[in-house]
Amino acid sequence: MSSRYAPPKDLSSYAWLSIGAALGTIALKGAAAWVTGSVGLLSDAAESMVNLVAAVVALIVLKIAVKPADADHQFGHSKAEYFSAVVEGVMIFVAAAFIIISAIGRLIDPQMPEQLGLGLAVSVVASLLNGAVAWMLYRAGRRERSVTLVADAKHLATDVVTSAAVLVGVALVAVFDSAVLDAVVALGAGLNIMWTGFTLIRDSVGGLMDIAPSAEVLQTVERVLARHRRAGMIDFHAVRVREAGNRRFMELHVLVPAAWSVKKGHDFTEQVIDELVDADASLRISAHLEPIEDPKSYEDLEDI
């Protein structure tokens, strides 16, 4: 018998795309940093190394997250995606620390970059590559509600922002003939990257703590339930929804007349569940049927 729930999609092809982009940008930015000797471009290349590690982690996690439920993980493996986002956040911190330390060193001992025109051209190509891949990953991540892909997209987007800042800084070095500007821009880029890492970790921890979904999701659920509510006859309570990677798990109590047969109550509950899943395919629902006239049906509200 077919299930009302669609199986999770294998999104690992996007991780391979991210790995390819990371390898390409490492080669391009590393060459630009080597040719120019710019600490700004070196910091940009260092972040691409972190991108590669993060993309490999994302590939592993996406393969795990798509696995079906088993005896050891009876609610599936979708939460594995939060671990990838945490790792990406930590890796971003590592990149930021490297950039900041390098920038401080160059502030103390400024060195004038060389062959800036060639270095800038190579870095622009790498940034365009990263930007295109980040856009593709973000669209796919939002569409499929993949925490891993969204985190990877944000990671690449910070790389693009950093590259833009570095390019401006290196251009200013050429215009004003001041080596200090190279280090100042690299320092600012490092601090910006660190903030991105913090937000990724914060959001991932929220998911691991069974955070509730957005108000928009809860409103969608309520619209479905509201269609069936009948004063004194049909109601719902103890409605709880939690995020779990690309899935949402929902519990609710369905209150119906005690005079209804078990089959009638069961059929009604199945109908409501089908409508909820039609409204949000990511929902996995567990429902408990109760007689609306029985005071015991309301005792569980004290635990909410």
XYZ file of C-alpha atoms in Angstrom:
304
model
C 0.000 0.000 0.000
C 1.380 3.406 -0.933
C 2.216 5.944 1.749
C 0.712 9.423 1.965
C 4.237 10.682 2.699
C 6.662 11.263 -0.159
C 10.172 9.834 0.430
C 12.960 12.385 1.035
C 14.883 13.535 -2.044
C 18.556 12.775 -2.561
C 20.116 16.244 -2.847
C 23.750 15.070 -2.896
C 24.211 16.208 -6.519
C 24.159 19.790 -5.225
C 26.978 18.961 -2.814
C 29.046 17.666 -5.730
C 28.372 20.971 -7.487
C 29.630 22.810 -4.389
C 32.760 20.624 -4.271
C 33.497 21.400 -7.921
C 33.056 25.123 -7.327
C 35.348 24.995 -4.281
C 38.114 23.236 -6.219
C 37.826 25.748 -9.050
C 37.912 28.798 -6.805
C 40.812 27.426 -4.745
C 42.873 27.141 -7.919
C 41.896 30.592 -9.184
C 42.194 32.494 -5.888
C 45.356 30.672 -4.867
C 46.953 31.698 -8.162
C 45.797 35.299 -7.663
C 47.252 35.420 -4.124
C 50.555 33.855 -5.272
C 50.953 36.282 -8.182
C 50.144 39.409 -6.171
C 51.338 38.583 -2.663
C 48.153 40.249 -1.342
C 47.033 39.200 2.129
C 43.498 40.134 1.131
C 43.521 37.715 -1.782
C 45.276 35.114 0.394
C 42.473 35.374 2.947
C 39.973 34.932 0.122
C 41.753 31.765 -1.023
C 41.794 30.452 2.562
C 38.022 30.729 2.806
C 37.695 28.666 -0.373
C 39.685 25.897 1.325
C 37.112 25.957 4.095
C 34.364 25.829 1.449
C 35.829 22.575 0.145
C 35.836 20.942 3.576
C 32.288 22.156 4.232
C 31.078 20.847 0.857
C 32.511 17.386 1.573
C 30.776 17.381 4.970
C 27.536 18.463 3.264
C 27.830 15.562 0.805
C 28.199 13.038 3.637
C 25.327 14.516 5.641
C 22.948 14.689 2.679
C 23.582 10.988 2.032
C 22.755 10.241 5.679
C 19.672 12.499 5.832
C 17.979 10.718 2.923
C 18.135 7.314 4.634
C 14.731 5.950 5.711
C 13.793 5.374 9.342
C 15.282 2.277 10.934
C 15.288 0.498 14.299
C 17.857 2.894 15.748
C 16.412 6.092 14.215
C 12.670 5.583 14.133
C 11.911 9.172 13.100
C 14.380 9.088 10.211
C 17.734 10.819 9.757
C 16.659 14.304 8.622
C 18.189 16.027 11.659
C 21.644 15.055 10.387
C 21.494 18.207 8.264
C 21.820 20.380 11.364
C 25.205 18.833 12.117
C 26.413 19.857 8.675
C 25.292 23.435 9.289
C 27.078 23.468 12.666
C 30.259 22.169 11.038
C 29.999 24.835 8.351
C 29.583 27.495 11.018
C 32.673 26.262 12.867
C 34.679 26.112 9.630
C 33.661 29.680 8.847
C 35.027 30.677 12.260
C 38.314 28.941 11.392
C 38.550 30.822 8.102
C 37.732 34.103 9.832
C 40.427 33.525 12.452
C 43.021 32.836 9.739
C 42.017 35.970 7.852
C 42.087 38.189 10.955
C 45.492 36.885 12.094
C 46.930 37.384 8.592
C 45.473 40.892 8.398
C 46.898 41.904 11.785
C 50.315 40.621 10.695
C 50.184 42.795 7.588
C 49.035 45.813 9.602
C 52.175 45.420 11.692
C 54.392 44.762 8.668
C 52.705 46.204 5.522
C 53.791 44.800 2.167
C 52.788 46.212 -1.187
C 50.998 43.679 -3.442
C 52.267 43.200 -6.997
C 50.626 42.570 -10.396
C 47.290 43.696 -9.015
C 45.547 43.838 -12.390
C 46.057 40.134 -13.102
C 45.207 39.151 -9.534
C 41.969 41.135 -9.605
C 40.890 39.626 -12.926
C 41.429 36.068 -11.694
C 39.595 36.780 -8.433
C 36.604 38.246 -10.291
C 36.223 35.043 -12.318
C 36.342 32.965 -9.111
C 33.742 35.197 -7.445
C 31.354 34.884 -10.397
C 31.670 31.096 -10.194
C 30.940 31.099 -6.465
C 28.040 33.491 -6.858
C 26.346 31.346 -9.506
C 26.686 28.173 -7.432
C 25.501 29.933 -4.238
C 22.363 31.116 -6.058
C 21.612 27.587 -7.311
C 22.164 26.015 -3.882
C 20.036 28.613 -2.090
C 17.104 28.164 -4.482
C 17.294 24.386 -4.159
C 17.698 24.607 -0.373
C 14.643 26.817 0.086
C 12.569 24.745 -2.327
C 13.483 21.427 -0.671
C 13.776 22.880 2.853
C 17.338 21.569 3.143
C 19.256 23.153 6.033
C 22.492 21.811 4.562
C 22.045 23.395 1.139
C 20.951 26.736 2.589
C 23.976 26.733 4.916
C 26.307 25.878 2.042
C 24.738 28.619 -0.076
C 25.205 31.174 2.712
C 28.776 29.997 3.115
C 29.480 30.573 -0.566
C 27.628 33.890 -0.431
C 29.938 35.076 2.351
C 32.822 34.077 0.105
C 31.400 36.286 -2.640
C 30.941 39.203 -0.210
C 34.471 38.715 1.079
C 35.816 38.606 -2.463
C 33.995 41.820 -3.325
C 35.420 43.540 -0.242
C 38.895 42.240 -1.006
C 38.668 43.392 -4.612
C 37.672 46.883 -3.464
C 40.507 46.894 -0.951
C 43.124 45.726 -3.423
C 41.871 48.285 -5.955
C 42.221 51.006 -3.300
C 45.771 49.819 -2.666
C 46.551 50.432 -6.326
C 44.801 53.818 -6.367
C 46.257 55.205 -3.132
C 49.531 53.272 -3.184
C 48.964 52.175 0.447
C 49.713 48.607 1.553
C 47.821 49.131 4.835
C 44.459 49.255 3.028
C 44.948 45.655 1.913
C 45.168 44.507 5.538
C 42.311 46.741 6.713
C 39.907 45.272 4.143
C 41.013 41.728 5.008
C 40.343 42.443 8.699
C 36.843 43.732 7.941
C 36.126 40.703 5.754
C 37.247 38.362 8.562
C 34.879 39.960 11.055
C 31.990 39.739 8.583
C 32.659 36.045 7.988
C 32.759 35.391 11.736
C 29.260 36.858 12.117
C 27.938 34.576 9.365
C 29.428 31.574 11.168
C 27.710 32.613 14.386
C 24.277 32.881 12.729
C 24.641 29.444 11.108
C 25.510 27.822 14.431
C 22.676 29.648 16.211
C 20.065 28.524 13.657
C 21.332 24.925 13.687
C 21.217 24.697 17.464
C 17.622 25.928 17.314
C 16.780 23.031 14.992
C 18.454 20.482 17.255
C 16.339 21.868 20.118
C 13.104 21.096 18.202
C 12.349 24.713 17.409
C 8.829 25.514 16.196
C 8.415 26.397 12.504
C 7.633 29.875 11.224
C 4.343 31.654 11.892
C 3.439 31.132 8.221
C 3.667 27.341 8.608
C 1.560 27.383 11.774
C -1.050 29.552 10.046
C -1.268 27.010 7.210
C -1.932 24.269 9.772
C -4.549 26.371 11.541
C -6.394 27.139 8.291
C -6.846 23.420 7.640
C -8.044 22.723 11.188
C -10.368 25.737 11.185
C -12.306 24.277 8.224
C -13.380 21.343 10.404
C -14.038 22.981 13.765
C -17.661 22.864 14.936
C -18.540 24.466 18.276
C -19.232 21.785 20.877
C -18.876 18.992 18.334
C -15.452 18.954 16.647
C -12.276 20.593 17.862
C -8.477 20.168 17.994
C -5.968 20.861 20.729
C -2.480 19.940 21.914
C -1.264 20.890 18.424
C 2.522 20.802 18.348
C 4.839 21.156 15.342
C 8.637 20.894 15.391
C 11.294 21.328 12.723
C 13.571 18.386 11.907
C 15.764 19.196 8.927
C 13.647 19.000 5.779
C 10.714 17.507 7.692
C 8.216 18.756 10.239
C 6.735 16.473 12.873
C 3.254 17.321 14.129
C 1.115 15.997 16.974
C -2.522 16.869 17.607
C -5.529 15.652 19.553
C -8.783 15.334 17.606
C -11.937 15.855 19.681
C -15.175 14.376 18.272
C -18.568 13.333 19.722
C -18.402 10.255 21.946
C -21.363 8.842 20.041
C -19.273 8.499 16.886
C -18.123 5.000 16.036
C -14.429 4.238 16.105
C -14.452 3.935 12.314
C -16.188 7.283 11.802
C -13.697 9.030 14.118
C -10.787 7.263 12.441
C -11.987 8.166 8.930
C -12.439 11.795 9.947
C -8.948 11.923 11.461
C -7.428 10.383 8.319
C -9.206 13.005 6.213
C -7.776 15.836 8.327
C -4.269 14.362 8.129
C -4.524 14.056 4.332
C -5.556 17.707 4.070
C -2.691 18.796 6.317
C -0.154 16.867 4.233
C -1.652 18.330 1.044
C -1.106 21.792 2.514
C 2.456 21.012 3.671
C 4.076 17.882 2.233
C 6.917 18.035 4.787
C 4.564 17.208 7.677
C 4.666 13.830 9.431
C 1.566 13.657 11.641
C 0.567 11.708 14.720
C -3.061 12.167 15.843
C -4.876 11.100 19.023
C -8.675 10.749 19.004
C -10.664 11.896 22.092
C -14.345 12.365 23.043
C -15.114 16.057 23.151
C -17.543 15.716 26.121
C -15.079 13.915 28.445
C -13.262 16.211 30.963
C -10.269 13.861 30.821
C -9.767 14.907 27.200
C -8.609 18.312 28.465
C -6.281 17.208 31.251
C -3.306 16.962 28.875
C -3.551 20.718 28.180
C -1.799 21.317 31.496
C 1.401 19.821 30.020
C 1.567 22.242 27.102
